[in-house]
CSV table of C-alpha atoms and ligand atoms in Angstrom, one decimal:
chain,number,residue,atom,x,y,z
A,1,MET,CA,22.3,-15.8,-7.6
A,2,ASN,CA,22.7,-12.4,-9.9
A,3,LEU,CA,20.0,-10.5,-10.6
A,4,LEU,CA,20.0,-9.2,-13.6
A,5,LYS,CA,16.2,-9.6,-15.3
A,6,LEU,CA,13.0,-9.8,-12.9
A,7,SER,CA,12.9,-13.2,-14.8
A,8,ASP,CA,15.9,-14.8,-12.8
A,9,LEU,CA,13.2,-14.3,-10.2
A,10,THR,CA,10.3,-17.0,-9.6
A,11,LYS,CA,6.9,-15.7,-8.6
A,12,SER,CA,7.5,-16.8,-5.3
A,13,ASP,CA,10.6,-15.3,-4.8
A,14,ILE,CA,9.2,-11.8,-5.6
A,15,ASP,CA,6.6,-12.5,-2.7
A,16,VAL,CA,9.1,-13.2,-0.5
A,17,LEU,CA,11.1,-10.3,-1.6
A,18,LEU,CA,7.8,-8.0,-1.6
A,19,ALA,CA,7.0,-9.4,2.2
A,20,SER,CA,10.6,-8.8,3.3
A,21,ALA,CA,11.3,-5.5,1.5
A,22,ALA,CA,7.8,-4.7,3.6
A,23,SER,CA,8.8,-5.7,7.0
A,24,LEU,CA,12.2,-3.7,6.5
A,25,LYS,CA,10.5,-0.6,5.5
A,26,ALA,CA,7.7,-1.0,8.7
A,27,ARG,CA,11.3,-1.8,10.8
A,28,GLN,CA,13.4,1.0,9.8
A,29,LYS,CA,10.1,3.6,10.2
A,30,ARG,CA,9.9,2.6,14.1
A,31,GLY,CA,13.7,2.8,14.3
A,32,ILE,CA,14.3,-0.8,14.8
A,33,PRO,CA,18.0,-1.3,13.5
A,34,HIS,CA,18.8,-4.6,11.4
A,35,GLN,CA,22.7,-5.2,10.7
A,36,PRO,CA,22.9,-8.5,8.6
A,37,LEU,CA,25.6,-7.1,6.3
A,38,LYS,CA,28.4,-6.1,8.4
A,39,GLY,CA,31.6,-6.1,7.1
A,40,LYS,CA,30.6,-6.9,3.3
A,41,THR,CA,31.0,-4.5,0.4
A,42,LEU,CA,29.3,-3.4,-2.6
A,43,GLY,CA,30.5,-2.2,-5.4
A,44,LEU,CA,28.7,0.4,-7.8
A,45,ILE,CA,29.8,0.4,-11.5
A,46,PHE,CA,28.2,2.9,-13.4
A,47,GLU,CA,28.2,3.7,-16.9
A,48,LYS,CA,25.3,5.8,-17.2
A,49,SER,CA,24.2,8.6,-14.8
A,50,SER,CA,21.7,7.8,-11.7
A,51,THR,CA,20.3,9.2,-8.4
A,52,ARG,CA,17.6,7.1,-7.4
A,53,THR,CA,19.2,4.1,-7.7
A,54,ARG,CA,23.2,5.0,-6.8
A,55,VAL,CA,21.7,6.9,-3.3
A,56,SER,CA,19.0,4.1,-2.4
A,57,PHE,CA,21.8,1.4,-3.2
A,58,GLU,CA,24.8,3.1,-0.9
A,59,VAL,CA,21.3,4.2,1.9
A,60,ALA,CA,20.5,0.7,1.6
A,61,MET,CA,23.7,-1.2,2.1
A,62,GLN,CA,24.6,1.7,5.1
A,63,GLN,CA,21.4,0.6,6.7
A,64,LEU,CA,22.1,-3.0,6.8
A,65,GLY,CA,25.4,-2.5,8.1
A,66,GLY,CA,27.5,-2.7,5.3
A,67,THR,CA,30.1,-0.1,3.0
A,68,ALA,CA,29.5,0.6,-0.5
A,69,ILE,CA,31.5,1.8,-3.6
A,70,PHE,CA,31.1,3.7,-6.3
A,71,ILE,CA,33.0,3.9,-9.4
A,72,SER,CA,32.0,5.9,-12.5
A,73,ASN,CA,33.1,4.5,-15.9
A,74,LYS,CA,35.2,7.8,-16.4
A,75,ASP,CA,37.6,7.1,-14.2
A,76,SER,CA,38.1,3.7,-13.9
A,77,GLN,CA,39.9,1.5,-15.8
A,78,MET,CA,37.0,0.4,-17.7
A,79,GLY,CA,36.1,3.4,-19.2
A,80,ARG,CA,39.9,3.7,-21.0
A,81,GLY,CA,38.9,-0.4,-22.3
A,82,GLU,CA,40.0,-3.0,-19.6
A,83,PRO,CA,37.8,-6.1,-20.6
A,84,ILE,CA,34.6,-6.5,-18.6
A,85,LYS,CA,35.7,-10.6,-18.0
A,86,ASP,CA,38.8,-9.0,-16.4
A,87,THR,CA,37.4,-6.2,-14.4
A,88,ALA,CA,34.8,-8.7,-13.1
A,89,ARG,CA,37.3,-10.8,-11.5
A,90,VAL,CA,39.4,-8.1,-10.2
A,91,MET,CA,36.5,-6.6,-8.5
A,92,SER,CA,35.0,-9.9,-7.4
A,93,ARG,CA,38.3,-10.0,-5.0
A,94,TYR,CA,37.5,-7.5,-3.2
A,95,VAL,CA,33.9,-7.0,-3.2
A,96,ASP,CA,30.7,-8.8,-1.7
A,97,GLY,CA,28.5,-8.1,-4.5
A,98,VAL,CA,28.1,-5.7,-7.6
A,99,VAL,CA,25.7,-3.4,-8.9
A,100,ILE,CA,25.7,-2.2,-12.8
A,101,ARG,CA,24.1,0.2,-14.4
A,102,THR,CA,25.2,-0.3,-18.3
A,103,PHE,CA,24.1,-0.4,-22.1
A,104,GLY,CA,23.8,-3.6,-23.6
A,105,GLN,CA,22.6,-6.3,-21.8
A,106,ASP,CA,25.0,-8.4,-22.9
A,107,ILE,CA,27.7,-6.5,-20.9
A,108,ILE,CA,25.6,-7.0,-17.5
A,109,GLU,CA,25.4,-10.9,-18.8
A,110,GLU,CA,29.2,-11.2,-19.6
A,111,PHE,CA,30.4,-9.7,-16.2
A,112,ALA,CA,28.2,-11.8,-14.6
A,113,ARG,CA,29.8,-15.4,-16.1
A,114,TYR,CA,33.1,-14.2,-14.9
A,115,SER,CA,31.9,-12.6,-11.4
A,116,ALA,CA,32.6,-14.4,-8.3
A,117,VAL,CA,29.9,-12.3,-6.3
A,118,PRO,CA,26.3,-11.6,-6.8
A,119,VAL,CA,25.7,-9.3,-9.9
A,120,ILE,CA,22.5,-7.2,-9.4
A,121,ASN,CA,21.2,-4.7,-12.7
A,122,GLY,CA,20.8,-1.1,-11.6
A,123,LEU,CA,19.6,-0.5,-15.5
A,124,THR,CA,20.3,-2.0,-18.5
A,125,ASP,CA,19.4,-0.8,-22.1
A,126,GLY,CA,17.1,-3.8,-21.8
A,127,HIS,CA,16.0,-4.2,-18.6
A,128,HIS,CA,15.3,-2.1,-14.9
A,129,PRO,CA,14.2,-5.5,-12.6
A,130,CYS,CA,15.1,-3.5,-9.0
A,131,GLN,CA,13.1,-0.5,-10.4
A,132,ALA,CA,10.0,-2.6,-11.7
A,133,LEU,CA,10.2,-4.5,-8.4
A,134,ALA,CA,9.6,-1.3,-6.3
A,135,ASP,CA,7.1,-0.4,-8.8
A,136,ILE,CA,5.0,-3.8,-7.7
A,137,MET,CA,5.7,-3.1,-3.9
A,138,THR,CA,4.1,-0.1,-4.4
A,139,VAL,CA,1.2,-1.7,-6.3
A,140,VAL,CA,0.7,-3.8,-3.5
A,141,GLU,CA,0.9,-1.2,-0.7
A,142,LYS,CA,-1.5,1.1,-2.6
A,143,LYS,CA,-3.9,-1.7,-3.7
A,144,GLY,CA,-3.6,-4.3,-1.3
A,145,GLY,CA,-1.6,-6.7,-3.9
A,146,TYR,CA,-1.0,-7.3,-7.6
A,147,ARG,CA,-3.5,-9.8,-8.1
A,148,GLY,CA,-6.1,-9.0,-10.8
A,149,MET,CA,-4.3,-5.6,-11.3
A,150,LYS,CA,-5.0,-3.5,-14.5
A,151,VAL,CA,-2.1,-2.1,-15.6
A,152,CYS,CA,-1.4,-0.5,-18.4
A,153,TRP,CA,1.8,1.4,-19.8
A,154,ILE,CA,1.9,4.1,-22.2
A,155,GLY,CA,4.9,5.2,-24.2
A,156,ASP,CA,8.4,3.7,-25.0
A,157,GLY,CA,8.3,-0.2,-25.1
A,158,ASN,CA,11.7,0.4,-23.1
A,159,ASN,CA,14.3,-1.1,-20.8
A,160,MET,CA,11.0,-0.2,-17.7
A,161,ALA,CA,8.4,-1.6,-20.3
A,162,ASN,CA,10.3,-4.6,-20.7
A,163,SER,CA,10.8,-5.3,-16.5
A,164,TRP,CA,7.1,-4.7,-16.5
A,165,LEU,CA,6.2,-7.9,-19.4
A,166,GLU,CA,8.5,-9.9,-17.5
A,167,ALA,CA,6.6,-9.0,-14.3
A,168,ALA,CA,3.6,-9.7,-15.8
A,169,GLY,CA,4.4,-12.8,-17.0
A,170,ILE,CA,5.6,-14.4,-13.8
A,171,LEU,CA,2.8,-12.5,-11.7
A,172,GLY,CA,-0.1,-13.0,-13.7
A,173,PHE,CA,-2.3,-9.3,-13.8
A,174,GLU,CA,-3.4,-7.9,-16.5
A,175,LEU,CA,-0.9,-5.3,-18.7
A,176,ARG,CA,-1.9,-3.4,-21.6
A,177,LEU,CA,0.8,-1.5,-23.6
A,178,ALA,CA,0.0,1.1,-26.0
A,179,CYS,CA,3.4,2.4,-28.0
A,180,PRO,CA,3.6,4.0,-30.9
A,181,LYS,CA,4.5,2.0,-33.9
A,182,ASN,CA,8.7,1.2,-34.0
A,183,TYR,CA,8.8,1.8,-30.1
A,184,LEU,CA,7.2,-1.5,-29.1
A,185,PRO,CA,9.0,-3.4,-26.5
A,186,ASP,CA,11.3,-6.1,-27.2
A,187,SER,CA,9.6,-9.0,-29.3
A,188,LYS,CA,10.9,-12.1,-27.6
A,189,ILE,CA,10.4,-10.2,-23.8
A,190,LEU,CA,6.9,-9.7,-25.3
A,191,LYS,CA,6.0,-13.5,-26.9
A,192,ASN,CA,7.7,-14.9,-23.7
A,193,ALA,CA,5.3,-12.6,-21.5
A,194,LYS,CA,2.1,-13.1,-23.7
A,195,ALA,CA,2.7,-17.1,-23.8
A,196,ALA,CA,2.8,-17.3,-19.9
A,197,ASN,CA,-0.1,-14.7,-19.3
A,198,GLU,CA,-3.3,-14.7,-21.4
A,199,ASN,CA,-4.0,-10.9,-20.1
A,200,ILE,CA,-1.0,-9.3,-21.6
A,201,HIS,CA,-1.9,-7.2,-24.9
A,202,LEU,CA,-0.4,-4.5,-27.0
A,203,VAL,CA,-3.1,-2.1,-27.8
A,204,LYS,CA,-3.3,0.7,-30.4
A,205,THR,CA,-4.1,3.8,-28.5
A,206,PRO,CA,-3.3,5.2,-25.0
A,207,GLN,CA,-7.6,5.6,-24.3
A,208,GLU,CA,-7.5,1.5,-24.7
A,209,ALA,CA,-5.1,1.2,-22.4
A,210,ALA,CA,-6.1,3.7,-19.6
A,211,LYS,CA,-9.4,2.1,-19.7
A,212,ASP,CA,-10.6,1.5,-16.2
A,213,ALA,CA,-6.9,0.7,-15.4
A,214,ASP,CA,-5.5,0.7,-11.5
A,215,VAL,CA,-2.1,1.4,-12.5
A,216,LEU,CA,-1.0,3.8,-15.3
A,217,ASN,CA,2.6,3.5,-15.5
A,218,THR,CA,5.0,5.4,-18.1
A,219,ASP,CA,8.5,6.9,-18.7
A,220,VAL,CA,10.7,9.1,-21.0
A,221,TRP,CA,10.3,8.9,-24.6
A,222,ALA,CA,14.4,9.1,-24.6
A,223,SER,CA,16.5,6.8,-22.8
A,224,MET,CA,19.8,7.4,-21.7
A,225,GLY,CA,21.8,6.8,-24.7
A,226,GLN,CA,18.8,7.8,-27.1
A,227,GLU,CA,19.6,11.2,-26.5
A,228,LYS,CA,20.3,12.7,-30.2
A,229,GLU,CA,16.7,10.4,-30.9
A,230,ALA,CA,15.2,13.3,-28.9
A,231,THR,CA,13.6,15.3,-31.8
A,232,ALA,CA,12.3,12.4,-33.6
A,233,ARG,CA,10.9,10.4,-31.0
A,234,LYS,CA,9.1,13.6,-29.3
A,235,LYS,CA,7.2,13.7,-33.1
A,236,ALA,CA,6.6,9.8,-32.7
A,237,PHE,CA,5.1,9.9,-29.3
A,238,LYS,CA,2.8,12.8,-29.9
A,239,GLY,CA,-0.3,12.1,-28.1
A,240,PHE,CA,0.8,9.3,-25.8
A,241,THR,CA,1.2,11.7,-22.8
A,242,ILE,CA,-0.2,10.4,-19.5
A,243,ASN,CA,-2.5,13.5,-18.8
A,244,ALA,CA,-5.8,14.2,-17.2
A,245,LYS,CA,-8.0,13.3,-20.1
A,246,ILE,CA,-6.0,9.8,-19.8
A,247,LEU,CA,-6.2,9.7,-16.4
A,248,ALA,CA,-9.9,10.1,-16.3
A,249,LEU,CA,-10.3,6.9,-18.0
A,250,ALA,CA,-8.6,5.0,-15.5
A,251,ASN,CA,-10.4,3.7,-12.1
A,252,PRO,CA,-11.0,6.8,-10.0
A,253,ASP,CA,-8.5,5.4,-7.7
A,254,ALA,CA,-5.9,4.6,-10.1
A,255,ILE,CA,-2.5,5.4,-9.3
A,256,VAL,CA,0.1,6.9,-11.3
A,257,LEU,CA,3.9,5.5,-11.6
A,258,HIS,CA,6.5,6.9,-13.0
A,259,CYS,CA,9.9,5.7,-12.6
A,260,LEU,CA,11.8,8.9,-13.1
A,261,PRO,CA,13.5,11.4,-13.8
A,262,ALA,CA,10.3,12.6,-15.7
A,263,HIS,CA,10.0,14.8,-18.2
A,264,ARG,CA,7.2,16.7,-17.6
A,265,GLY,CA,4.8,18.0,-20.6
A,266,GLU,CA,6.6,14.8,-22.8
A,267,GLU,CA,5.5,11.2,-21.3
A,268,ILE,CA,3.6,12.9,-18.1
A,269,THR,CA,1.7,16.3,-17.5
A,270,ASP,CA,3.0,18.1,-14.3
A,271,ASP,CA,-1.0,18.1,-12.6
A,272,VAL,CA,-0.8,14.5,-13.2
A,273,ILE,CA,2.5,14.1,-11.7
A,274,GLU,CA,1.8,16.5,-8.9
A,275,GLY,CA,-2.1,15.2,-8.3
A,276,ALA,CA,-4.2,13.4,-5.9
A,277,ASN,CA,-3.3,9.9,-7.9
A,278,SER,CA,0.8,10.3,-7.9
A,279,ALA,CA,2.7,7.5,-6.0
A,280,VAL,CA,5.7,8.6,-7.4
A,281,TRP,CA,7.4,9.3,-4.5
A,282,ASP,CA,6.3,6.8,-2.6
A,283,GLU,CA,7.5,4.8,-6.0
A,284,ALA,CA,11.4,6.0,-5.2
A,285,GLU,CA,11.1,5.6,-1.6
A,286,ASN,CA,10.5,1.8,-1.8
A,287,ARG,CA,13.6,1.8,-4.1
A,288,LEU,CA,15.9,1.7,-1.1
A,289,HIS,CA,13.5,-0.8,0.8
A,290,ILE,CA,12.8,-3.2,-1.6
A,291,GLN,CA,17.0,-3.5,-2.8
A,292,LYS,CA,17.6,-3.9,1.0
A,293,ALA,CA,15.7,-7.3,0.8
A,294,ILE,CA,17.9,-7.4,-2.5
A,295,LEU,CA,20.5,-7.6,-1.0
A,296,GLU,CA,20.2,-9.2,2.2
A,297,ARG,CA,19.2,-12.0,0.0
A,298,LEU,CA,21.9,-12.6,-2.2
A,299,LEU,CA,24.9,-10.9,-0.1
A,300,ALA,CA,23.7,-12.3,3.6
B,401,LIG,N1,14.4,5.4,-11.7
B,401,LIG,C1,16.1,5.5,-11.5
B,401,LIG,O1,16.6,4.1,-12.1
B,401,LIG,O2,16.9,6.3,-11.2
B,401,LIG,P1,17.9,6.8,-11.2
B,401,LIG,O3,18.2,7.2,-12.8
B,401,LIG,O4,17.9,8.2,-11.2
B,401,LIG,O5,18.6,6.3,-10.7
B,402,LIG,N1,14.1,4.2,-19.2
B,402,LIG,C1,15.0,5.4,-18.5
B,402,LIG,C2,15.3,4.8,-17.2
B,402,LIG,C3,16.1,6.1,-16.3
B,402,LIG,C4,15.7,5.3,-15.1
B,402,LIG,C5,16.3,5.0,-19.0
B,402,LIG,O1,17.1,4.0,-19.2
B,402,LIG,O2,17.0,6.1,-19.4
């Protein structure tokens, strides 16, 4: 089994992962060792920068009793043009699972077609499923569950927005997205999610999205690979900042999520990310716990 996008999972798969992540977290906090992946090796193939994804997967493997090997594109033969299908078949002979961070979703899909071991998406241009699962784990912890939640997405219709759309389609919570025109989420993902859940709405303004929300969610305006568009995007995204005024429209006990890294003063203000409603540090920590659950499920 692979995890290339959130819609590779069913609602019951996600519920099981959330429960298992919560129990792994509790066990780790109590110092109880749990090492079902003794003797297993995870390969991490990264074509883009990372702090959280790399460290949390490496630590996850260590805590589960296994090992992780990090391979960056620039010092592997992949960076010199070795075909993906060849790399996939070779890596499969050495490791028990692979996490890939790359550009097009087609790249990870091709890798998975040729891989004999499970492949996990550690971020592509189209999806970031591990992050979305950590986010939902955070919602469950802070709000007692995802059912009945009013979630809003303010900003770029990017990989995170796509993964949240898939999550809403599968889990059924309300999702309102406010994105500047020309920066909407993937139209096919939006259409499929809306077909599964009538409580998914594209709205015109961040104010409409934030009204009475339980969860406010955003991400950078220019994702990795879009650095050259940064100036144009800053113009287009004017007004799409989660600031104190937007937060004041949400429920008083709303939580604010951001997958990080954050650009303070662009998609989110310093006072909001540092404020009482911010759950971003727990959200970042939860990457570790949910990924341990994913690794145990796919590799054990
Ligand atoms: N949120 C996230 O994936 O962070 P990194 O880019 O640091 O891995
Ligand atoms: N949307 C961002 C997420 C970074 C974790 C990017 O793709 O760069």
